[in-house]
Short mmCIF file of C-alpha atoms and ligand atoms in Angstrom, two decimals:
data_model
loop_
_atom_site.label_atom_id
_atom_site.label_comp_id
_atom_site.label_asym_id
_atom_site.label_seq_id
_atom_site.Cartn_x
_atom_site.Cartn_y
_atom_site.Cartn_z
CA MET A 1 18.11 24.75 22.62
CA ALA A 2 17.27 21.28 22.58
CA THR A 3 19.63 19.11 20.10
CA TYR A 4 19.13 15.55 17.99
CA ASP A 5 20.75 13.09 15.71
CA LEU A 6 17.53 13.51 13.63
CA VAL A 7 14.79 16.06 12.92
CA VAL A 8 12.30 14.79 10.65
CA ILE A 9 9.81 16.69 8.75
CA GLY A 10 6.72 15.36 8.33
CA THR A 11 5.08 12.11 9.75
CA GLY A 12 3.37 10.34 7.38
CA PRO A 13 4.25 7.14 6.63
CA GLY A 14 7.75 7.98 5.25
CA GLY A 15 8.68 10.08 8.05
CA TYR A 16 6.98 8.09 11.05
CA VAL A 17 8.54 5.20 9.77
CA CYS A 18 11.99 7.05 9.30
CA ALA A 19 11.98 8.21 12.87
CA ILE A 20 11.14 4.69 14.25
CA ARG A 21 13.96 3.05 12.31
CA ALA A 22 16.43 5.94 13.49
CA ALA A 23 15.73 5.73 16.93
CA GLN A 24 16.11 1.52 16.79
CA LEU A 25 19.60 2.23 15.35
CA GLY A 26 20.32 4.53 18.80
CA MET A 27 19.40 8.11 17.53
CA LYS A 28 17.81 11.01 19.18
CA VAL A 29 14.79 11.89 17.29
CA ALA A 30 12.03 14.46 16.87
CA VAL A 31 9.23 14.49 14.59
CA VAL A 32 7.82 17.84 13.24
CA GLU A 33 3.89 18.04 12.34
CA LYS A 34 2.03 21.00 11.78
CA ASN A 35 -1.75 18.83 11.42
CA ALA A 36 -3.32 18.26 14.75
CA THR A 37 -2.63 14.08 14.35
CA LEU A 38 0.52 12.15 13.36
CA GLY A 39 0.45 10.23 10.03
CA GLY A 40 -0.11 12.32 7.49
CA THR A 41 -2.23 11.98 4.29
CA CYS A 42 -2.59 8.27 4.59
CA LEU A 43 -3.67 7.44 7.76
CA ASN A 44 -6.18 10.78 8.09
CA VAL A 45 -7.31 11.51 4.37
CA GLY A 46 -5.60 8.93 2.47
CA CYS A 47 -5.78 5.20 2.50
CA MET A 48 -7.19 4.36 5.74
CA PRO A 49 -10.16 6.28 5.52
CA SER A 50 -10.89 5.12 1.87
CA LYS A 51 -10.15 1.72 2.49
CA ALA A 52 -12.53 1.63 5.66
CA LEU A 53 -15.21 3.47 3.32
CA LEU A 54 -14.37 0.51 0.62
CA HIS A 55 -15.17 -1.98 3.17
CA ALA A 56 -18.29 -1.04 4.42
CA SER A 57 -19.50 -0.08 1.06
CA GLU A 58 -18.68 -3.40 -0.63
CA LEU A 59 -20.59 -5.22 2.29
CA PHE A 60 -23.75 -2.84 1.91
CA GLU A 61 -23.62 -4.10 -1.65
CA GLU A 62 -22.76 -7.33 -0.84
CA ALA A 63 -25.76 -7.80 1.47
CA GLY A 64 -28.16 -6.44 -0.80
CA HIS A 65 -27.26 -8.34 -4.10
CA SER A 66 -25.17 -11.29 -3.26
CA PHE A 67 -26.61 -12.62 0.02
CA ALA A 68 -29.92 -14.08 -1.43
CA LYS A 69 -28.19 -16.14 -4.02
CA MET A 70 -26.39 -18.10 -1.12
CA GLY A 71 -29.12 -18.46 0.56
CA ILE A 72 -29.07 -15.79 3.21
CA LYS A 73 -32.61 -13.91 3.32
CA VAL A 74 -32.00 -10.37 4.88
CA PRO A 75 -34.23 -7.26 4.32
CA ALA A 76 -33.21 -4.64 1.44
CA PRO A 77 -30.01 -3.26 3.75
CA GLU A 78 -30.60 0.72 4.77
CA ILE A 79 -27.38 3.40 4.74
CA ASP A 80 -26.81 5.15 7.56
CA LEU A 81 -24.25 7.27 6.21
CA PRO A 82 -23.10 9.13 9.66
CA ALA A 83 -23.07 5.52 11.10
CA MET A 84 -20.79 4.77 8.17
CA MET A 85 -18.47 8.14 8.69
CA ASN A 86 -18.37 7.13 12.44
CA PHE A 87 -16.97 3.65 11.31
CA LYS A 88 -14.28 5.58 9.26
CA GLN A 89 -13.45 7.85 11.51
CA GLN A 90 -12.76 5.17 14.46
CA GLY A 91 -10.70 3.66 11.93
CA ILE A 92 -8.30 6.93 11.68
CA ASP A 93 -8.39 7.61 15.07
CA GLY A 94 -7.11 3.67 16.15
CA ASN A 95 -4.01 4.09 13.83
CA VAL A 96 -3.40 7.37 14.32
CA LYS A 97 -3.58 6.80 18.36
CA GLY A 98 -1.12 3.70 17.23
CA VAL A 99 1.58 6.15 15.62
CA GLU A 100 1.27 8.31 19.01
CA TYR A 101 2.21 4.92 20.64
CA LEU A 102 5.03 4.29 18.71
CA MET A 103 6.58 7.44 18.97
CA LYS A 104 6.52 7.40 23.04
CA LYS A 105 7.61 3.67 22.84
CA ASN A 106 10.65 4.84 20.67
CA LYS A 107 11.26 8.38 22.50
CA ILE A 108 10.69 10.02 19.96
CA ASP A 109 9.93 13.72 20.50
CA VAL A 110 6.65 15.19 19.02
CA LEU A 111 7.26 18.89 17.96
CA VAL A 112 3.47 20.49 16.80
CA GLY A 113 4.37 23.23 14.45
CA LYS A 114 5.40 24.17 10.72
CA GLY A 115 8.65 23.00 10.46
CA LYS A 116 11.06 25.05 8.19
CA ILE A 117 15.06 24.35 7.47
CA LEU A 118 17.02 27.40 8.42
CA GLY A 119 20.34 25.62 6.99
CA THR A 120 22.08 22.62 7.75
CA GLY A 121 21.52 21.49 11.09
CA LYS A 122 18.90 24.29 12.37
CA VAL A 123 15.02 23.49 11.83
CA GLN A 124 12.41 26.16 13.25
CA VAL A 125 9.09 24.76 14.42
CA THR A 126 6.32 27.69 14.37
CA GLY A 127 3.30 26.23 16.09
CA ASN A 128 -0.25 27.29 15.76
CA ASP A 129 -0.13 29.93 18.29
CA GLY A 130 2.86 31.74 16.58
CA SER A 131 5.44 30.79 18.72
CA ALA A 132 8.56 29.43 17.38
CA GLN A 133 11.18 27.70 18.66
CA THR A 134 14.68 26.40 16.98
CA VAL A 135 16.04 22.96 17.16
CA GLU A 136 19.42 22.14 16.18
CA THR A 137 20.37 18.72 15.02
CA LYS A 138 22.96 16.41 12.85
CA ASN A 139 20.50 15.26 10.24
CA ILE A 140 17.29 16.79 9.32
CA VAL A 141 14.88 14.34 6.76
CA ILE A 142 12.22 16.33 4.73
CA ALA A 143 8.97 14.11 4.50
CA THR A 144 6.12 16.92 4.06
CA GLY A 145 4.47 14.43 1.65
CA SER A 146 2.29 15.64 -1.33
CA ASP A 147 -1.03 17.81 -2.05
CA ILE A 148 -4.06 17.25 -4.28
CA ALA A 149 -3.31 18.54 -7.73
CA ARG A 150 -6.18 21.14 -8.91
CA LEU A 151 -7.52 22.07 -12.16
CA LYS A 152 -6.91 25.24 -13.28
CA GLY A 153 -10.40 27.17 -13.71
CA ILE A 154 -12.24 24.88 -11.16
CA GLU A 155 -12.28 25.84 -7.31
CA ILE A 156 -12.55 23.13 -4.89
CA ASP A 157 -15.18 23.89 -2.41
CA GLU A 158 -14.96 20.32 -0.39
CA LYS A 159 -18.39 20.44 -0.75
CA ARG A 160 -19.71 20.09 -4.04
CA ILE A 161 -16.64 20.32 -6.26
CA VAL A 162 -14.34 17.77 -3.85
CA SER A 163 -11.13 16.37 -3.99
CA SER A 164 -10.67 13.04 -2.49
CA THR A 165 -10.52 14.75 0.93
CA GLY A 166 -14.08 15.73 0.58
CA ALA A 167 -14.98 12.64 -1.25
CA LEU A 168 -14.50 10.88 2.02
CA ALA A 169 -16.74 13.34 3.97
CA LEU A 170 -19.92 13.45 2.03
CA ASP A 171 -22.60 14.29 3.99
CA LYS A 172 -25.39 12.39 1.85
CA VAL A 173 -25.01 9.86 -1.35
CA PRO A 174 -24.58 12.18 -4.40
CA SER A 175 -27.48 11.10 -6.74
CA SER A 176 -24.93 11.86 -9.80
CA LEU A 177 -20.94 12.00 -9.23
CA LEU A 178 -18.58 13.08 -11.81
CA VAL A 179 -15.06 11.69 -11.15
CA VAL A 180 -12.40 13.49 -13.31
CA GLY A 181 -9.31 11.59 -13.52
CA ALA A 182 -9.45 7.57 -14.07
CA GLY A 183 -6.63 7.33 -11.43
CA VAL A 184 -6.51 5.32 -8.36
CA ILE A 185 -8.02 7.38 -6.31
CA GLY A 186 -10.67 8.35 -8.95
CA LEU A 187 -11.84 4.84 -9.44
CA GLU A 188 -11.49 3.57 -5.26
CA LEU A 189 -13.57 6.94 -4.34
CA GLY A 190 -16.20 6.22 -7.47
CA SER A 191 -16.92 2.44 -6.71
CA VAL A 192 -17.61 3.76 -2.84
CA TRP A 193 -20.40 6.10 -4.25
CA ARG A 194 -21.52 3.91 -6.65
CA ARG A 195 -22.15 1.39 -4.23
CA LEU A 196 -23.86 3.67 -2.01
CA GLY A 197 -26.21 4.92 -4.66
CA ALA A 198 -24.91 7.39 -7.18
CA LYS A 199 -24.71 6.99 -10.78
CA VAL A 200 -20.73 7.28 -11.53
CA THR A 201 -19.39 9.14 -14.85
CA VAL A 202 -15.49 9.21 -14.73
CA VAL A 203 -13.82 11.79 -17.31
CA GLU A 204 -10.14 10.85 -18.32
CA PHE A 205 -8.09 12.90 -21.00
CA LEU A 206 -6.25 9.37 -22.21
CA ASP A 207 -7.77 6.86 -24.14
CA ARG A 208 -7.72 4.26 -21.38
CA ILE A 209 -8.03 3.89 -17.55
CA LEU A 210 -5.21 3.70 -14.86
CA PRO A 211 -2.39 5.01 -16.80
CA GLY A 212 0.89 2.92 -16.17
CA MET A 213 -0.91 -0.22 -15.32
CA ASP A 214 -0.94 -3.30 -17.57
CA SER A 215 -3.59 -2.37 -20.80
CA GLU A 216 -4.90 -5.90 -20.93
CA ILE A 217 -5.80 -5.67 -17.39
CA ALA A 218 -7.01 -1.64 -17.61
CA LYS A 219 -9.13 -3.17 -20.25
CA GLN A 220 -10.75 -5.55 -18.69
CA PHE A 221 -10.83 -3.71 -15.29
CA GLN A 222 -12.70 -1.27 -17.62
CA ARG A 223 -15.54 -3.69 -18.87
CA ILE A 224 -16.18 -5.03 -14.84
CA LEU A 225 -16.60 -1.52 -13.77
CA GLU A 226 -18.93 -0.86 -16.79
CA LYS A 227 -20.96 -4.04 -16.04
CA GLN A 228 -21.02 -2.88 -11.98
CA GLY A 229 -22.91 0.80 -13.87
CA PHE A 230 -19.95 2.95 -14.35
CA ALA A 231 -19.91 5.18 -17.34
CA PHE A 232 -16.42 6.54 -19.03
CA ARG A 233 -15.52 8.98 -21.23
CA LEU A 234 -12.05 8.50 -22.32
CA GLY A 235 -10.41 10.71 -24.24
CA ALA A 236 -12.02 13.94 -23.01
CA LYS A 237 -11.02 16.65 -20.41
CA VAL A 238 -13.13 18.70 -18.13
CA THR A 239 -12.53 22.72 -18.88
CA GLY A 240 -15.10 23.86 -16.52
CA VAL A 241 -17.41 23.25 -14.04
CA ASP A 242 -20.80 25.85 -13.35
CA THR A 243 -21.79 25.80 -10.06
CA SER A 244 -24.65 28.58 -10.56
CA GLY A 245 -27.65 25.77 -10.82
CA ALA A 246 -28.90 23.38 -8.03
CA THR A 247 -27.06 20.77 -9.97
CA LEU A 248 -23.26 21.14 -11.12
CA ALA A 249 -23.04 21.79 -14.98
CA ALA A 250 -19.37 20.27 -16.22
CA THR A 251 -18.26 21.44 -19.34
CA ILE A 252 -16.28 18.28 -21.26
CA GLU A 253 -14.34 18.43 -24.29
CA PRO A 254 -12.66 15.88 -26.37
CA ALA A 255 -9.06 15.61 -25.60
CA ALA A 256 -8.03 16.39 -29.36
CA GLY A 257 -10.15 19.27 -30.05
CA GLY A 258 -13.64 19.49 -30.92
CA ALA A 259 -17.29 20.48 -29.46
CA ALA A 260 -17.92 20.90 -25.75
CA GLU A 261 -21.01 19.47 -24.41
CA LYS A 262 -22.35 19.79 -20.62
CA ILE A 263 -22.30 16.91 -18.18
CA GLU A 264 -24.71 17.41 -14.98
CA ALA A 265 -23.72 15.97 -11.28
CA ASP A 266 -24.44 16.87 -7.84
CA VAL A 267 -20.77 16.22 -7.09
CA VAL A 268 -17.58 16.13 -9.30
CA LEU A 269 -14.73 14.78 -8.17
CA VAL A 270 -11.33 16.07 -9.19
CA ALA A 271 -9.33 13.23 -8.80
CA ILE A 272 -6.17 14.23 -11.47
CA GLY A 273 -3.01 13.08 -9.18
CA ARG A 274 -1.25 14.81 -6.39
CA VAL A 275 1.52 17.17 -6.55
CA PRO A 276 4.79 17.51 -3.98
CA TYR A 277 4.47 19.86 -0.87
CA THR A 278 7.06 21.99 0.06
CA ASP A 279 5.33 25.58 1.52
CA GLY A 280 6.75 27.09 4.02
CA LEU A 281 9.70 24.74 4.64
CA GLY A 282 12.37 27.53 3.43
CA LEU A 283 13.90 25.06 1.12
CA GLN A 284 14.97 27.97 -1.43
CA GLU A 285 16.49 30.26 1.10
CA ALA A 286 18.37 26.81 2.45
CA GLY A 287 19.34 25.99 -0.99
CA VAL A 288 17.52 22.95 -1.16
CA VAL A 289 17.20 22.48 -5.09
CA LEU A 290 13.96 20.86 -6.99
CA ASP A 291 13.23 19.22 -9.94
CA ASN A 292 11.37 20.37 -12.86
CA ARG A 293 8.24 19.01 -11.25
CA GLY A 294 8.69 20.40 -7.69
CA ARG A 295 10.14 17.25 -6.18
CA VAL A 296 13.01 17.77 -4.02
CA GLN A 297 15.78 16.59 -6.00
CA ILE A 298 18.05 13.66 -3.96
CA ASP A 299 20.85 11.20 -4.71
CA HIS A 300 20.93 7.27 -4.45
CA HIS A 301 21.20 8.30 -0.27
CA PHE A 302 17.97 10.41 -0.37
CA ALA A 303 20.70 13.47 -0.06
CA THR A 304 19.42 16.80 -0.91
CA SER A 305 21.79 19.36 -2.41
CA VAL A 306 22.15 21.05 1.44
CA PRO A 307 24.41 18.59 3.38
CA GLY A 308 23.06 17.12 6.18
CA VAL A 309 19.10 17.45 4.75
CA TYR A 310 17.44 14.70 3.02
CA ALA A 311 14.09 13.74 1.81
CA ILE A 312 11.76 10.39 1.07
CA GLY A 313 8.51 9.95 0.42
CA ASP A 314 5.78 11.63 -1.94
CA VAL A 315 8.09 15.00 -1.94
CA VAL A 316 10.82 13.05 -4.23
CA ALA A 317 10.26 11.17 -7.59
CA GLY A 318 8.76 7.63 -7.79
CA PRO A 319 5.18 6.16 -7.31
CA MET A 320 3.39 8.27 -4.57
CA LEU A 321 2.37 5.49 -2.32
CA ALA A 322 2.54 5.01 1.17
CA HIS A 323 4.69 1.75 1.33
CA LYS A 324 7.16 3.41 -1.00
CA ALA A 325 7.42 6.19 1.46
CA GLU A 326 7.89 3.85 4.30
CA ASP A 327 10.43 1.58 2.39
CA GLU A 328 12.80 5.21 1.89
CA GLY A 329 12.38 6.24 5.31
CA VAL A 330 14.02 2.68 6.99
CA ALA A 331 16.84 2.85 3.94
CA CYS A 332 16.93 6.82 4.84
CA ALA A 333 17.82 6.21 8.62
CA GLU A 334 19.64 2.78 8.07
CA ILE A 335 22.47 5.19 5.49
CA LEU A 336 22.76 8.25 8.36
CA ALA A 337 23.46 4.86 10.87
CA GLY A 338 26.33 3.99 8.38
CA GLN A 339 24.27 1.06 6.98
CA ALA A 340 23.66 0.18 3.61
CA GLY A 341 20.42 1.16 3.07
CA HIS A 342 18.38 0.31 -0.16
CA VAL A 343 15.09 0.36 -1.81
CA ASN A 344 14.01 -2.04 -5.15
CA TYR A 345 12.76 0.31 -7.15
CA ASP A 346 11.65 -2.27 -9.54
CA VAL A 347 9.48 -4.65 -7.27
CA ILE A 348 6.86 -1.72 -5.40
CA PRO A 349 3.51 -3.13 -6.00
CA GLY A 350 0.82 -1.09 -6.97
CA VAL A 351 -3.14 -1.85 -5.70
CA VAL A 352 -6.31 -0.66 -6.50
CA TYR A 353 -8.36 -1.44 -3.90
CA THR A 354 -12.03 -1.91 -5.88
CA THR A 355 -14.05 -4.81 -6.02
CA PRO A 356 -12.26 -6.66 -8.09
CA GLU A 357 -8.68 -5.70 -6.93
CA VAL A 358 -6.27 -4.96 -9.46
CA ALA A 359 -2.32 -5.66 -8.61
CA SER A 360 0.32 -5.40 -9.92
CA VAL A 361 4.72 -5.52 -9.48
CA GLY A 362 7.26 -4.97 -11.89
CA LYS A 363 7.16 -4.54 -15.51
CA THR A 364 4.09 -4.42 -17.32
CA GLU A 365 3.76 -6.22 -20.89
CA ASP A 366 3.40 -2.43 -22.46
CA GLU A 367 6.85 -1.63 -20.89
CA LEU A 368 8.68 -5.19 -21.83
CA LYS A 369 7.67 -4.32 -25.51
CA GLN A 370 8.93 -1.21 -25.62
CA ALA A 371 12.42 -1.94 -24.57
CA GLY A 372 12.25 -5.15 -26.82
CA VAL A 373 12.87 -7.75 -23.73
CA ALA A 374 11.70 -10.86 -25.21
CA TYR A 375 9.38 -12.48 -22.31
CA THR A 376 7.16 -15.12 -22.32
CA VAL A 377 3.57 -14.71 -20.99
CA GLY A 378 1.24 -17.32 -18.19
CA LYS A 379 -2.18 -16.48 -17.83
CA PHE A 380 -4.85 -18.05 -15.84
CA PRO A 381 -8.18 -17.00 -15.18
CA PHE A 382 -10.26 -16.95 -11.92
CA THR A 383 -13.17 -18.84 -13.82
CA ALA A 384 -10.57 -22.17 -13.70
CA ASN A 385 -10.21 -21.56 -9.71
CA GLY A 386 -11.99 -24.29 -7.73
CA ARG A 387 -12.31 -21.76 -5.21
CA SER A 388 -13.66 -19.00 -6.74
CA LYS A 389 -15.85 -20.87 -8.53
CA VAL A 390 -17.41 -22.05 -5.26
CA ASN A 391 -17.97 -18.49 -3.69
CA GLN A 392 -18.71 -17.32 -7.36
CA THR A 393 -15.99 -14.65 -7.32
CA THR A 394 -14.80 -15.43 -11.03
CA ASP A 395 -14.17 -12.08 -12.32
CA GLY A 396 -10.00 -11.55 -13.46
CA PHE A 397 -6.86 -13.67 -14.22
CA VAL A 398 -3.47 -13.89 -13.13
CA LYS A 399 -0.89 -13.43 -15.60
CA ILE A 400 2.94 -13.27 -15.13
CA LEU A 401 5.91 -12.05 -17.48
CA ALA A 402 8.60 -13.92 -17.22
CA ASP A 403 11.98 -13.39 -19.42
CA ALA A 404 11.89 -15.72 -22.41
CA LYS A 405 15.73 -17.08 -22.06
CA THR A 406 16.01 -17.39 -18.17
CA ASP A 407 12.19 -17.73 -17.09
CA ARG A 408 13.18 -14.91 -14.36
CA VAL A 409 9.81 -13.52 -13.30
CA LEU A 410 9.79 -9.60 -14.34
CA GLY A 411 6.13 -8.49 -13.85
CA ALA A 412 3.15 -9.67 -12.08
CA HIS A 413 -0.51 -8.55 -13.05
CA ILE A 414 -3.48 -9.48 -11.38
CA ILE A 415 -7.18 -8.46 -11.44
CA GLY A 416 -9.58 -9.92 -9.26
CA ARG A 417 -10.79 -10.49 -5.63
CA GLU A 418 -7.92 -10.06 -2.96
CA ALA A 419 -5.06 -9.41 -5.46
CA GLY A 420 -3.63 -6.94 -3.51
CA GLU A 421 -3.21 -9.96 -1.13
CA LEU A 422 -2.05 -12.26 -3.57
CA ILE A 423 0.65 -10.01 -5.25
CA HIS A 424 3.04 -10.30 -2.90
CA GLU A 425 4.20 -13.78 -3.72
CA ALA A 426 5.08 -12.33 -6.95
CA ALA A 427 6.91 -9.73 -4.96
CA VAL A 428 9.09 -12.07 -2.84
CA LEU A 429 9.56 -14.04 -5.60
CA MET A 430 11.07 -11.44 -7.47
CA GLU A 431 12.98 -9.80 -4.68
CA PHE A 432 14.90 -13.11 -4.67
CA GLY A 433 15.49 -13.12 -8.48
CA GLY A 434 13.20 -16.16 -8.50
CA SER A 435 11.71 -17.98 -12.07
CA ALA A 436 8.13 -18.58 -13.00
CA GLU A 437 9.54 -22.14 -12.40
CA ASP A 438 10.52 -21.58 -9.13
CA LEU A 439 6.92 -20.46 -8.27
CA ALA A 440 5.39 -23.43 -10.24
CA ARG A 441 6.92 -25.71 -7.79
CA THR A 442 6.25 -24.11 -5.00
CA CYS A 443 2.99 -26.41 -3.45
CA HIS A 444 0.18 -24.15 -2.99
CA ALA A 445 -2.46 -24.71 -0.54
CA HIS A 446 -6.04 -26.15 -1.76
CA PRO A 447 -8.60 -24.45 -2.33
CA THR A 448 -7.20 -21.50 -2.54
CA ARG A 449 -7.28 -18.38 -5.25
CA SER A 450 -3.50 -18.32 -4.59
CA GLU A 451 -3.40 -21.49 -6.73
CA ALA A 452 -4.12 -19.16 -9.58
CA VAL A 453 -1.08 -17.58 -9.12
CA LYS A 454 1.08 -20.58 -9.35
CA GLU A 455 -1.25 -21.79 -12.46
CA ALA A 456 -0.28 -18.53 -13.93
CA ALA A 457 3.34 -19.83 -13.29
CA LEU A 458 2.68 -23.42 -14.87
CA ALA A 459 1.42 -21.46 -17.64
CA VAL A 460 4.49 -19.95 -18.44
CA GLY A 461 5.98 -23.02 -19.54
CA LYS A 462 2.70 -24.06 -21.31
CA ARG A 463 1.63 -26.35 -18.65
CA ALA A 464 -1.12 -25.28 -16.46
CA ILE A 465 -3.28 -28.20 -15.23
CA HIS A 466 -6.80 -26.70 -15.09
CA MET A 467 -7.07 -25.08 -18.27
C1 LIG B 1 -7.44 9.20 -1.17
C2 LIG B 1 -6.16 8.73 -1.07
C3 LIG B 1 -5.76 7.25 -1.12
C4 LIG B 1 -4.82 6.25 -0.66
N1 LIG B 1 -4.56 5.46 -0.68
C5 LIG B 1 -3.35 4.83 -1.30
C6 LIG B 1 -3.14 3.48 -0.93
O1 LIG B 1 -4.20 2.81 -0.62
N2 LIG B 1 -1.99 2.84 -0.79
C7 LIG B 1 -0.69 3.42 -0.64
O2 LIG B 1 0.07 3.07 -0.79
N3 LIG B 1 -0.99 5.01 -0.74
C8 LIG B 1 -2.26 5.26 -0.82
N4 LIG B 1 -2.22 6.92 -1.35
C9 LIG B 1 -1.11 7.63 -1.01
C10 LIG B 1 -0.11 7.68 0.33
O3 LIG B 1 -1.53 8.53 0.82
C11 LIG B 1 1.06 8.82 0.18
O4 LIG B 1 1.88 8.10 -0.68
C12 LIG B 1 1.40 9.07 1.67
O5 LIG B 1 0.63 9.17 2.50
C13 LIG B 1 2.84 9.58 1.25
O6 LIG B 1 3.71 9.60 2.77
P1 LIG B 1 4.44 10.65 2.74
O7 LIG B 1 5.11 10.27 4.20
O8 LIG B 1 5.64 10.82 1.85
O9 LIG B 1 3.63 12.19 3.03
P2 LIG B 1 2.32 12.61 3.64
O10 LIG B 1 1.75 11.32 4.30
O11 LIG B 1 1.66 13.43 2.77
O12 LIG B 1 2.52 13.16 5.08
C14 LIG B 1 3.20 14.21 5.24
C15 LIG B 1 3.15 15.19 6.42
O13 LIG B 1 4.12 16.17 6.40
C16 LIG B 1 3.45 17.16 7.22
N5 LIG B 1 3.50 18.58 6.57
C17 LIG B 1 4.04 18.73 5.67
N6 LIG B 1 4.74 19.92 5.70
C18 LIG B 1 4.99 20.06 7.27
C19 LIG B 1 5.51 21.20 7.69
N7 LIG B 1 6.37 22.43 6.59
N8 LIG B 1 6.07 21.06 8.94
C20 LIG B 1 5.76 20.21 9.46
N9 LIG B 1 4.70 19.09 8.91
C21 LIG B 1 4.20 19.24 7.65
C22 LIG B 1 1.82 16.99 6.69
O14 LIG B 1 0.98 17.83 7.60
C23 LIG B 1 2.00 15.44 6.89
O15 LIG B 1 1.31 14.83 7.97
C24 LIG B 1 -3.56 7.62 -1.34
C25 LIG B 1 -3.49 8.95 -1.17
C26 LIG B 1 -4.96 9.49 -1.24
C27 LIG B 1 -4.71 10.97 -1.17
#
């Protein structure tokens, strides 16, 4: 029987990063993966394919709408969807191969099959052909991630009624797309298909989009998306989809109750969130306790209720984000090696990769108000940023929230092009407990969009220069 220091079940960004860090620290490591490819949701059907399609569709839209005003004459662009899907697949393949290479480089064994925990120190791996092997290990890390959340009574066939997975692989551009859920995934994939020609309607149960993000940013984002052609039905729920006709007919009801109505669509995308995935892991028999939302319960050291069994990533509490899973993977491996692994959950950025992007780190203004924290706000619009002006990409603004007494930055929220890159300036500052003054006194290259971040920091002290 093979014996290891660590067996990680699942090779998403949580699992494979944990395995690499453990191997770096001298452990003998194996990963178990039930899918044909490594990399989990993120690389295969999540972050990476969605970004490939967002990139391609953005350039398609730019070519059709922005080139002419910059003096670039091209014929009207045409969509070759199979080629675009091939571009996406090449990106997936490249990243998946990269993980395979990293496993080899770090001498990590890859055990293909479904992992089941038989108790402390024992994992059974059952291959697709039914053959089973049991491996012994000092430690087990559960990194089995998450699965799509489903709506009762609405069956996902991944053709006409799709989850994010089907929405990343449609074989033609739908003339109309109904998105259920105005969260990150719904708005990103809605953007892809709108740019390619679909009429997109988003139905959201709450009275706002992007729940959890700063509400001022979300409001402005909604206005921008509406200008782009999105239609929103907020405070409404989809209660059924009639699939009998050539076009789908979704039943929409006001969230607060009231008369139902029908909305027709070629494709319905159910994007109401994700749920932890623990099927077939044998957790109950092994005695691993779950919380009331089906997530594996852990302590501050990622330890479950069973000695020697740990859990990280989407399968535990916290934001379902790849970088959160990765950081937990690193911290967990370091703790297993006797080091002081740690994740700062107060500084985990969140990004919506639309155009413009939305990015956020730390507390929102809504959260600070609710907690009764005295804060100051500095805002700076991209309309006053020179680089954005010359590029004619002036949508959005930067908002920095600082403690009223100490000036320590508590949160940063950006809507605008490249917001997902700009946000890390605030993240690094916050990791070091920096103040708005620290950021404002840091020299920023000109002309960059980052200058808007500096100006927002200056605005905290009411001394922005270009406004
Ligand atoms: C469309 C979409 C877009 C997204 N975009 C982003 C983004 O831009 N940025 C971001 O940060 N996050 C994004 N996410 C979320 C991100 O994908 C997840 O947060 C991340 O993948 C979680 O990593 P993980 O390692 O916990 O689990 P996963 O990536 O879900 O990996 C879990 C792995 O475990 C395997 N597994 C499960 N059970 C077993 C078993 N019993 N035996 C063997 N193997 C098993 C699965 O096959 C899978 O490979 C997106 C998600 C989706 C769906």
